[in-house]
XYZ file of C-alpha atoms in Angstrom:
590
model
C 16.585 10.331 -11.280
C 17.551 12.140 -8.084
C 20.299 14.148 -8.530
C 21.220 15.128 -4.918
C 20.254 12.100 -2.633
C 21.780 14.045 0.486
C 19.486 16.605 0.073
C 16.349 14.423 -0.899
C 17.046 12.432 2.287
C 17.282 15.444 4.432
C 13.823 16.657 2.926
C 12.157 13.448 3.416
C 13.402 13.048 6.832
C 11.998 16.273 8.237
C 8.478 15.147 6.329
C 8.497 12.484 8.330
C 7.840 14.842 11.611
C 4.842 16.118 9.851
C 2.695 13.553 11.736
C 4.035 14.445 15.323
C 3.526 18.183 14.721
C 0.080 17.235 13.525
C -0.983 15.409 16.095
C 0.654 17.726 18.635
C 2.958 15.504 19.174
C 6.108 16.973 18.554
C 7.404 18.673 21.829
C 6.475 15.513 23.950
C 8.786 13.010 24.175
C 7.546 9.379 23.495
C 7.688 7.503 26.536
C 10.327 5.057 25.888
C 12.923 3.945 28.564
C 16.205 4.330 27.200
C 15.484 7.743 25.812
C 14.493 9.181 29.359
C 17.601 7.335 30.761
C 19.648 9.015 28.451
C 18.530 11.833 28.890
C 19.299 11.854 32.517
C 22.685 10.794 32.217
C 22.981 13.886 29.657
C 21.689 16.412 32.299
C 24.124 14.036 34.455
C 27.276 15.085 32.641
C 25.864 18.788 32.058
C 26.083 19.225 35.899
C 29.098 18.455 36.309
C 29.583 14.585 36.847
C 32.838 13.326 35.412
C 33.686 12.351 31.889
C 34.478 8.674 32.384
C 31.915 8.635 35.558
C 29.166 6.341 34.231
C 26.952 5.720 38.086
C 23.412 6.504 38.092
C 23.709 7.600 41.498
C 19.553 8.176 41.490
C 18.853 4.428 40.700
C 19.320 1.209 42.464
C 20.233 0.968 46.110
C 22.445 2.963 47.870
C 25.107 4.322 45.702
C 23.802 3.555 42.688
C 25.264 1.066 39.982
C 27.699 1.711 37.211
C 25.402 1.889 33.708
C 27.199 0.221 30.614
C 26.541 3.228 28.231
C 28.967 4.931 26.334
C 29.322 8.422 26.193
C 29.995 8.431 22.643
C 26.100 9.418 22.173
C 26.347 11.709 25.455
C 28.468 14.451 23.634
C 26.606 15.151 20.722
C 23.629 15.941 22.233
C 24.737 17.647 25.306
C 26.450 19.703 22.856
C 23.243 20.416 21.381
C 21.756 20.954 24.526
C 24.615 23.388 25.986
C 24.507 25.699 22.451
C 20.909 26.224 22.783
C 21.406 27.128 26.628
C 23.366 29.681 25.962
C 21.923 31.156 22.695
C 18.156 31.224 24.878
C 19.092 30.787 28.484
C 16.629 27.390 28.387
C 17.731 24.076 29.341
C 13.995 22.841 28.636
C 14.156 24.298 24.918
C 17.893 22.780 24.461
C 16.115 19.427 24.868
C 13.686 19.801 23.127
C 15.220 21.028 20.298
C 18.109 18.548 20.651
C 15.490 15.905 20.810
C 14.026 17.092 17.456
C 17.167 17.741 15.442
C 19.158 14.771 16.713
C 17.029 11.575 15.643
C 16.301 13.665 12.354
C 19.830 14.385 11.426
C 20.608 10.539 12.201
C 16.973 9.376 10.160
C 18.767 11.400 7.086
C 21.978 10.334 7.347
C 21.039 6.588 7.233
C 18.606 7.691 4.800
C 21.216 8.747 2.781
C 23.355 5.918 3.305
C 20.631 3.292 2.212
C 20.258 4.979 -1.190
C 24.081 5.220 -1.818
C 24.178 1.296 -1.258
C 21.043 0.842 -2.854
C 22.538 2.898 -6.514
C 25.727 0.915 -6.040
C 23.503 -2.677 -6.105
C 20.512 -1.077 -8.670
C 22.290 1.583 -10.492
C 20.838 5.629 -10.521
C 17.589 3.830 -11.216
C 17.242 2.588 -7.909
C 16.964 5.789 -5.972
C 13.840 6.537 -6.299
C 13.027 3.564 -5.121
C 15.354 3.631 -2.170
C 14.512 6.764 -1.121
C 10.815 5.635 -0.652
C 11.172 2.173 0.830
C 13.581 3.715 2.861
C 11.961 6.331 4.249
C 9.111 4.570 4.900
C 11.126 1.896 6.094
C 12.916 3.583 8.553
C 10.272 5.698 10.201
C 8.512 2.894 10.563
C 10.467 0.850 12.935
C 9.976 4.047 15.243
C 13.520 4.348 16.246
C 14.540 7.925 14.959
C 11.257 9.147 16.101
C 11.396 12.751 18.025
C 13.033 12.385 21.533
C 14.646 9.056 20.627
C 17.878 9.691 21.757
C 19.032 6.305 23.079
C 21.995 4.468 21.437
C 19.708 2.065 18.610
C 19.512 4.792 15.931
C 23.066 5.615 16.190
C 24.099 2.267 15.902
C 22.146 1.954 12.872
C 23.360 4.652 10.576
C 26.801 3.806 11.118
C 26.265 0.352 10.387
C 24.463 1.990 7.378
C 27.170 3.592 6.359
C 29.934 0.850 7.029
C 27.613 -0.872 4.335
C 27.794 2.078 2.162
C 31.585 2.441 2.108
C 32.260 -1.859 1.666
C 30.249 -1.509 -1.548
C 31.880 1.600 -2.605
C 35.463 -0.053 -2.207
C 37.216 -1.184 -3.036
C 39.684 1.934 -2.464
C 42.015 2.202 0.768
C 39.924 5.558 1.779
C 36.794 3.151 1.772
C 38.127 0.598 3.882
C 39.143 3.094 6.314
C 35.698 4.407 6.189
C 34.036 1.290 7.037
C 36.787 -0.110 9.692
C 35.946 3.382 11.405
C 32.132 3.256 11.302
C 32.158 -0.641 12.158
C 34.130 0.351 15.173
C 32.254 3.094 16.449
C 29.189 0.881 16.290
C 31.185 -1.656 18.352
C 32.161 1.077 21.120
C 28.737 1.942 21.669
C 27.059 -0.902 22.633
C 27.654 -4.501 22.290
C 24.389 -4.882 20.531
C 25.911 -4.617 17.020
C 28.578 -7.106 17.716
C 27.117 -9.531 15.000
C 26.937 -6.586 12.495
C 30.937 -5.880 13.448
C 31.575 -9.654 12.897
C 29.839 -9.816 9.444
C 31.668 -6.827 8.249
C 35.050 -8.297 9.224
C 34.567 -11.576 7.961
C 33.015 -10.170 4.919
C 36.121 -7.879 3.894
C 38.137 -11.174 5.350
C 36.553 -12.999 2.617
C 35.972 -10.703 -0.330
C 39.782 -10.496 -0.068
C 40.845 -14.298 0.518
C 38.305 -14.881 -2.550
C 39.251 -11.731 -4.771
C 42.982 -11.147 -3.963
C 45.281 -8.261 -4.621
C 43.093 -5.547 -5.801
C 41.084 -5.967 -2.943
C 44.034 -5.642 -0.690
C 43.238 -1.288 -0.273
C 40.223 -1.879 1.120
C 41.411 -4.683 3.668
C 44.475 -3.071 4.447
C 41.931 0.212 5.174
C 39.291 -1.720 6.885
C 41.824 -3.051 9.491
C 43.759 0.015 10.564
C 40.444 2.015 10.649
C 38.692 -0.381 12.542
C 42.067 -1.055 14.669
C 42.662 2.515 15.071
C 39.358 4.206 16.236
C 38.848 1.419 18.722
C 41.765 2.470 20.332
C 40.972 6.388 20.081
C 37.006 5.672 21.349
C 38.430 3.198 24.148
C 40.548 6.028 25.409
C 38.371 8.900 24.701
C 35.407 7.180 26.724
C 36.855 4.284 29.433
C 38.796 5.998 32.584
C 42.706 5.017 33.176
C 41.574 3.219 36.252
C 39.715 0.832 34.361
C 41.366 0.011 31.148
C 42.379 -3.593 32.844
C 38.705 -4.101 33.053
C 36.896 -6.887 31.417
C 33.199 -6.514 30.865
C 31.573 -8.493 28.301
C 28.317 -6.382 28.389
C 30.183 -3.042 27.122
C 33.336 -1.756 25.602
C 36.216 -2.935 27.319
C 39.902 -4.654 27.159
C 38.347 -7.558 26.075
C 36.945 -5.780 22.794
C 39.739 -3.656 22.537
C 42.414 -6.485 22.373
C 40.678 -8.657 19.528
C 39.831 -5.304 17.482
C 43.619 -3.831 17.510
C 44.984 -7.685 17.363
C 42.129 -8.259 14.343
C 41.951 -4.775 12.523
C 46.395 -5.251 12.658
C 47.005 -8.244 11.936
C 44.145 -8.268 8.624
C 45.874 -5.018 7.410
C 49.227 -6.743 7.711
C 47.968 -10.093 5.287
C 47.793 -7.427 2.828
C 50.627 -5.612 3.527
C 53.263 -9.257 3.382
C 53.830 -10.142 -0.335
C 54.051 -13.600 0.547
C 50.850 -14.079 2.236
C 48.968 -11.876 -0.208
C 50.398 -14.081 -3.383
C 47.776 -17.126 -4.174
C 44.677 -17.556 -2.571
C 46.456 -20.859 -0.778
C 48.795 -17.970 1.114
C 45.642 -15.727 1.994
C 43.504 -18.655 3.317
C 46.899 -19.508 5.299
C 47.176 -16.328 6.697
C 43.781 -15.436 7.325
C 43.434 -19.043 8.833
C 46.597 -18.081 11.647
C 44.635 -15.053 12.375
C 41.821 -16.459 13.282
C 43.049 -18.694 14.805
C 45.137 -16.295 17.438
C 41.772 -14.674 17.809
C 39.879 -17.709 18.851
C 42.673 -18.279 21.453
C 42.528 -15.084 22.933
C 39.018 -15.514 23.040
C 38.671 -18.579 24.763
C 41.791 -18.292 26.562
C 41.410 -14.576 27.820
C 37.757 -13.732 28.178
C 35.759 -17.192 27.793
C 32.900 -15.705 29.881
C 32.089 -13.003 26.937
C 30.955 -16.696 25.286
C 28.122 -17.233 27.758
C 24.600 -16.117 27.165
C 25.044 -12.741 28.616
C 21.386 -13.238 30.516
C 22.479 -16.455 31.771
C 23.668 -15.101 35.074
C 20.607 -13.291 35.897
C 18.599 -13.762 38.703
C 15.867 -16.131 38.033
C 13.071 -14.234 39.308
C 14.491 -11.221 37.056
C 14.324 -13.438 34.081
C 10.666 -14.246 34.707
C 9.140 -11.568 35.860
C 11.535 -8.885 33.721
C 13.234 -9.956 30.738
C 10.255 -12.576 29.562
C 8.245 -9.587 29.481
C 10.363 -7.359 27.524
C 9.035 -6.998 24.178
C 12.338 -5.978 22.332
C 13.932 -9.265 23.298
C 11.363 -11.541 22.262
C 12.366 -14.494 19.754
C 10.831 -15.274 16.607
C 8.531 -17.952 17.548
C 7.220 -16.092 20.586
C 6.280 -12.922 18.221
C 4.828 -15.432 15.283
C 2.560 -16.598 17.894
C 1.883 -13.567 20.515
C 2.044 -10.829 17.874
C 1.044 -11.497 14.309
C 1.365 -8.047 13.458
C 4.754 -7.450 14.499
C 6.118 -10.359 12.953
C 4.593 -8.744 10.118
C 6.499 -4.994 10.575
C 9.415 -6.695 11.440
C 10.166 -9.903 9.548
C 8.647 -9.966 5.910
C 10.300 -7.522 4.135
C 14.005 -9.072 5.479
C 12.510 -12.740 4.734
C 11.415 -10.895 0.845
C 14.842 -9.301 0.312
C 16.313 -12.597 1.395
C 15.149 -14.359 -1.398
C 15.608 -11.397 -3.898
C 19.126 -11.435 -2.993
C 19.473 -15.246 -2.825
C 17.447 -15.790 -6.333
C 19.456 -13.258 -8.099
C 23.063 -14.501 -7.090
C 21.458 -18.027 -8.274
C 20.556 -16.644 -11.285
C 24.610 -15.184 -12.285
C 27.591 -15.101 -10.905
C 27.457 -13.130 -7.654
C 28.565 -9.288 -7.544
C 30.412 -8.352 -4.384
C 28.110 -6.033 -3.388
C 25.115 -8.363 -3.826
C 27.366 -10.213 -1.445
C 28.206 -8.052 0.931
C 24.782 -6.613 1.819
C 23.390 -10.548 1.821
C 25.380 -11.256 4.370
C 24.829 -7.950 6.304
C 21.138 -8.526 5.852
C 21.652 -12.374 6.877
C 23.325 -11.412 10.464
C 20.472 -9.131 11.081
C 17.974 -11.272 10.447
C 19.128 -14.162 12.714
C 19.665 -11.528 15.368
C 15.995 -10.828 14.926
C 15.123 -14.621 15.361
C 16.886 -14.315 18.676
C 15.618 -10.845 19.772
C 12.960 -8.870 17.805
C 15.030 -5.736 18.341
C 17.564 -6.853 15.421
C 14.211 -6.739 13.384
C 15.002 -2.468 13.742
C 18.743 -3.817 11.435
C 16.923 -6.380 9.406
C 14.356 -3.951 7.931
C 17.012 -1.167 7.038
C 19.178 -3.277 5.206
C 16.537 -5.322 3.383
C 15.290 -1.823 2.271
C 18.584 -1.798 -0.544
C 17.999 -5.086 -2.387
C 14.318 -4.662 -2.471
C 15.007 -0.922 -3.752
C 17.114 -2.493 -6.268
C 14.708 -5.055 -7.160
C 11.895 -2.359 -7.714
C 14.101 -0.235 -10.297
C 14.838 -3.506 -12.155
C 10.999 -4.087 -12.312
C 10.275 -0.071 -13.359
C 12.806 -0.525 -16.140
C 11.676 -3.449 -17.761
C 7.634 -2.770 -16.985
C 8.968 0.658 -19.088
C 10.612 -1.235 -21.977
C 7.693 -3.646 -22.277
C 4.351 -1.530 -21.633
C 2.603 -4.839 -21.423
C 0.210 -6.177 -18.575
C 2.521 -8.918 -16.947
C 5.352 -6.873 -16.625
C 3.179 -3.594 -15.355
C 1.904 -6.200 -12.288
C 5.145 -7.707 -11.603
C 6.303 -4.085 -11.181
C 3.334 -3.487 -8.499
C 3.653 -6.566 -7.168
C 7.449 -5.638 -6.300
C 6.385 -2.157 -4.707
C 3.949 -4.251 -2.528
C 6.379 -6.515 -1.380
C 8.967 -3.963 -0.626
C 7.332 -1.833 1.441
C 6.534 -2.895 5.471
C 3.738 -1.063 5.661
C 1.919 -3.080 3.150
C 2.497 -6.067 5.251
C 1.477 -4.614 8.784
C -1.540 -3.236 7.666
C -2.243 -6.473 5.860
C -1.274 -8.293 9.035
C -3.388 -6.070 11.019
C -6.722 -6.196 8.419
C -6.300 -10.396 8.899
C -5.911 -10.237 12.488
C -8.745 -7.723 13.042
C -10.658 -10.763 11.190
C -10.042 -13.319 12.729
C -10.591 -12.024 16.344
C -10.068 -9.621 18.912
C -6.893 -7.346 17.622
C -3.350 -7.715 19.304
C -1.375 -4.671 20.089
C 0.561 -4.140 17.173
C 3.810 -2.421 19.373
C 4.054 -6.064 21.248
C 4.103 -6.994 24.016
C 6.185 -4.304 25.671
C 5.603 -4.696 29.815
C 5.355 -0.185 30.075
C 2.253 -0.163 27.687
C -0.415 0.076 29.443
C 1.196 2.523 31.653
C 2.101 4.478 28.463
C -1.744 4.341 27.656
C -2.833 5.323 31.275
C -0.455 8.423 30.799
C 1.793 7.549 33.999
C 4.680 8.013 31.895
C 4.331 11.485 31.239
C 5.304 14.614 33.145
C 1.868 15.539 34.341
C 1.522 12.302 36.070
C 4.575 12.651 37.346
C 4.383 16.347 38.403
C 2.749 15.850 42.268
C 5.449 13.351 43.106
C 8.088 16.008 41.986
C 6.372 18.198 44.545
C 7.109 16.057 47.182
C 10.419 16.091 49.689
C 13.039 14.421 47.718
C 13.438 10.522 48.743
C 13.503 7.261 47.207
C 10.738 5.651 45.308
C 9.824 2.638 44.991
C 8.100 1.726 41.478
C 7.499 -1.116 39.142
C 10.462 -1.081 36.770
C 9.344 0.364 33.153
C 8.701 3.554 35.691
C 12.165 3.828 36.778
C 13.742 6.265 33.609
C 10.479 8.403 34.177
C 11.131 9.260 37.714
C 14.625 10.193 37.189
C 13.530 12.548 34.940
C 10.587 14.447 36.117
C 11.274 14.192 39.302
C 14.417 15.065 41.555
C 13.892 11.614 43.869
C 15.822 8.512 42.980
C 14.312 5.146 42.655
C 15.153 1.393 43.535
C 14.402 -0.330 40.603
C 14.792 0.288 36.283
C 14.483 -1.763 33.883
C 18.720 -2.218 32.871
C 20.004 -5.614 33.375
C 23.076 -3.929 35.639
C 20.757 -2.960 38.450
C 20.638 -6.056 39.998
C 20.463 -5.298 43.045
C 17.905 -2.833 42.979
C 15.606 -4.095 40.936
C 15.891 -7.934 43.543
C 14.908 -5.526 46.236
C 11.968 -4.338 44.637
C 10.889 -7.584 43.746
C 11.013 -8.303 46.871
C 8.957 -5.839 48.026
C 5.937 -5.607 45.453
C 5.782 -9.752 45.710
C 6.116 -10.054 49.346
C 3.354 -10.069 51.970
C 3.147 -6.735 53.324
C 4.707 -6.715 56.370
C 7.806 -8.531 54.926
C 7.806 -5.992 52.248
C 7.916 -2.931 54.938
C 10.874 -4.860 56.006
C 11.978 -4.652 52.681
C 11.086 -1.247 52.306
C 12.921 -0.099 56.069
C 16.616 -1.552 54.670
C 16.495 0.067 51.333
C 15.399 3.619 52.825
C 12.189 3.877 50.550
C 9.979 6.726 51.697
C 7.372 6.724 48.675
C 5.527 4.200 46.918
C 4.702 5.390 42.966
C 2.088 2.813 41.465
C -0.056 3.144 38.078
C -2.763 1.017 38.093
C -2.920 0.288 34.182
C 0.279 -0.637 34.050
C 1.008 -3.730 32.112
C 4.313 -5.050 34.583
C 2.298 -4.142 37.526
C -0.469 -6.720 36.435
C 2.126 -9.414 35.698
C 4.183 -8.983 39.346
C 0.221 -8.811 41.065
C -0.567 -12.182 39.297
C 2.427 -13.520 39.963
C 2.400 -13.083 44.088
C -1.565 -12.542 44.505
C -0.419 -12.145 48.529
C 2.117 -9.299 47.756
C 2.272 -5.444 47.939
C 1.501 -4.789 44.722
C -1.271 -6.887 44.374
C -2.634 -4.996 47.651
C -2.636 -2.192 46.071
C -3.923 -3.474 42.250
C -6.757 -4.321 44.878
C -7.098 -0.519 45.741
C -6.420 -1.923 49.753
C -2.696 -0.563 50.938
C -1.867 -1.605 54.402
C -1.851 0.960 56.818
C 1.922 2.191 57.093
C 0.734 3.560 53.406
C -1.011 6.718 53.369
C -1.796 8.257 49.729
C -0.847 11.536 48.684
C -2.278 13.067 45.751
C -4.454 9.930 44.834
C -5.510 9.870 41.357
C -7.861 8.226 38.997
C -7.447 4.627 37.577
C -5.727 5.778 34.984
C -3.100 8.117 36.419
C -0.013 7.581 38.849
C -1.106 7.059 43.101
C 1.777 7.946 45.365
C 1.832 6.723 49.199
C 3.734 8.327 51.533
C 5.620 4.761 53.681
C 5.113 5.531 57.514
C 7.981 2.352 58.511
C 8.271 3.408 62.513
């Protein structure tokens, strides 16, 4: 029995930087894309640009573009950042350290989170085991890994603990809890939408189904979650855009159906009428709905559209196809055996735990509660793999649950059967058993895929063009604007002082059409190209995965020129390198 879970999560989640600090690891950064990006818009805000300013004047074309991130995740760490500034007089070591403590704080709090759900659904027998699938669990999906300091592992501990405090309800106090956490996820990033849905129509229903005593917790739910969308809204969108409707970030659009959603469910509870028989509460939860479903379709229809669906066709090809995270089920199941493995047993397993025990008797709310969390994540996986990251987490508390129930009775009855059902339940539970399993069969039966998928920066990640030695002659160079395959875009911005055309955010449409237009033309219409936008260098890594896929794609083109090692002559190279690290021309356009 673990007696203080907050500090058992805290230990186990600074073992699990034992490996970096091993391997040497720890002070450099992983090379992902949205971590560098936020970074920069952190050192962005530290220098002074405004508060509800979100350009990345450095990327795109001239100008910039307006990013869709929230600062919500800004002011944490640039705290961080600013209180190690002035305590050592080092920006460098405020990042770093920020980049350490940050993830680490976030990998225990959702650590901590998953074994208060998982004692609430098990009892105090199932934190042990929720503190091990868990922790296991969640350093394995990689997203609270050092330097991650993009929006994903946020999202996830709040949604942990909006989780946490629906099966602790069902108290106003807990409601209030959730509605605030659920929101907060929401004003982030619309990512977690789904997750925001299921928890509303989850407390929706738990109450319509329950009744009265279940009225706290609604009534708390929908002023929190009413309430702190209105304080983030105003705390992170400027005055001069509150009209605004975007349907990719938080907005008026949002806004309105949270405040009109989180009010009106707190007032079913609050009307003795409509609270009286569950004939009244399906009537009044019915009228809400329907007014939201009206202001929906009337108001903001195009929020109902595939949100990729007005993207340039080239950029769905030759970008977003090639995006690992936002690969569907059936493409990972047959390009990536291995991540279907890390990503989509366990869920599938704790699935059918969940489903077989609320078969088996009368269903607890809680068993409810997290099956239908758990269900939303996993068809968000089957759409993109990246809900896979949700999935996992939240499959770790039934399983947990499942495993105590297994230790008790292989306890109670020492005999064989019951001793290997117990194993067999650890086996299951834990993702690592199934990737290495996946990765032992695959190894097998031919030549091994990547188990990190098909991600379109890897090879440039292997080749090393990601990191700030490749990167340090072109930060020696006069300050201009570089032209680079898009997966290089974050790492420009920041290791270098230049700005750059073209990164891999669905916003910068413009930039990233202009490159394409450039690496796939011939090469005098890409000079062209290259004149209008003002590009002065050319940044290519020739193990780059995306460069390979543009090359193939326009044999003829720039890019493939160079892939070729033959640059027309309005290139000269400056600091050429090796195959394996980053070649930089210098563009002569007179």
């Amino acid at each position: 029995m673990l007696r203080s879970p907050g500090l058992v999560a805290l230990l186990l989640a600074a073992l699990t930087l034992l490996p970096a600090a091993a391997n040497g690891s720890l002070a450099v950064w992983p090379a992902n894309n949205d971590s560098m990006m936020r970074l920069v818009q952190i050192r962005d805000l530290i220098a002074g640009q405004g508060w509800y300013d979100y350009t990345q004047y450095r990327m795109g074309l001239d100008g910039g573009f307006v990013m869709h991130w929230s600062r919500i995740v800004d002011l944490p760490v640039a705290a961080m950042i600013m209180v190690v500034k002035f305590a050592t007089g080092s920006a460098a070591t405020g990042e770093l350290i920020a980049g350490i403590v940050w993830p680490t704080l976030l990998l225990a709090s959702s650590l901590w989170a998953l074994m208060g759900s998982a004692r609430v659904l098990g009892g105090e027998q199932a934190l042990f085991p929720s503190a091990l699938i868990g922790a296991i669990s969640l350093y394995s999906i990689g997203i609270f890994a050092p330097g991650a300091l993009d929006h994903h592992n946020l999202q996830l501990t709040l949604c942990l603990l909006g989780l946490l405090a629906i099966l602790r309800g069902p108290s106003s106090g807990h409601g209030l809890a959730a509605g605030a956490a659920m929101a907060l996820t929401m004003a982030i990033g619309m990512e977690t939408l789904p997750m925001v849905v299921a928890a509303c129509g989850g407390i929706a229903a738990t109450y319509l189904l329950v009744g009265r005593c279940q009225a706290p917790m609604t009534a708390g739910f929908g002023l929190g979650f009413a309430s702190v969308s209105l304080a983030a809204y105003v705390a992170t969108v400027g005055p001069t855009h509150w009209l605004e409707v975007h349907c990719d970030a938080f907005s008026v659009a949002q806004l309105s159906i949270a405040a009109i959603g989180g009010l009106g469910l707190a007032a079913t509870t609050a009307l003795p009428l409509a609270g009286r028989t569950r004939i009244t509460r399906l009537v009044a939860l019915g009228a809400l709905g329907a007014v939201l479903a009206v202001l929906v379709a009337g108001a903001y229809p195009q929020c109902l559209a595939d949100p990729y669906a007005g993207l340039d066709a080239r950029l769905q090809t030759l970008w977003l196809s090639a995006i690992g995270e936002a690969q569907p089920v059936a493409s990972v199941w047959l390009n990536d055996p291995v991540m279907f493995a890390k990503y989509y047993a366990t869920p599938l397993a704790a699935l059918a735990v969940l489903g077989a025990a609320m078969l088996s008797a009368p269903p607890r709310r809680a068993q409810a509660m997290t099956a239908v969390f758990l269900a939303v994540a996993v068809l968000v996986s089957f759409w993109q793999v990246r809900g896979g990251n949700f999935a996992v987490a939240f499959a770790a508390v039934p399983l947990a649950a499942w495993v105590a129930e297994k230790r008790v009775t292989a306890s109670a009855d020492r005999g064989l059967v019951p001793t290997l059902a117990m194993v067999l339940a650890w086996v299951v539970s834990l993702n690592a058993c199934w990737t290495m399993a996946a990765k032992a069969l695959n190894e097998a039966a031919g030549p091994a895929v990547a188990a990190e998928g098909r991600d379109a920066s890897s090879g440039a990640r292997a080749s090393g063009c990601y990191g700030a030695r490749a990167q340090a002659a072109l930060a020696t160079l006069e300050t201009g604007t570089v032209l680079a395959v898009s997966n290089l875009g974050p790492a420009v911005l920041k290791y270098t002082p230049h700005r750059v055309l073209a990164g891999p955010y669905h916003r910068n449409i413009a930039g990233n059409i202009a490159t394409l237009d450039a690496l796939l033309g011939a090469p005098e219409a890409a000079r062209q190209v290259l004149r209008k936008a003002g590009v002065d260098l050319i940044a290519h890594c020739p193990g780059d995965d995306e460069s390979g896929v543009l090359a193939r794609a326009a044999p003829d083109g720039l890019l493939a020129a160079l892939m070729r090692n033959d640059p027309p002559s309005w290139l000269t190279p400056v600091h050429p390198g090796a195959e394996t690290t980053l070649t930089v021309y210098r563009v002569t356009l007179k």
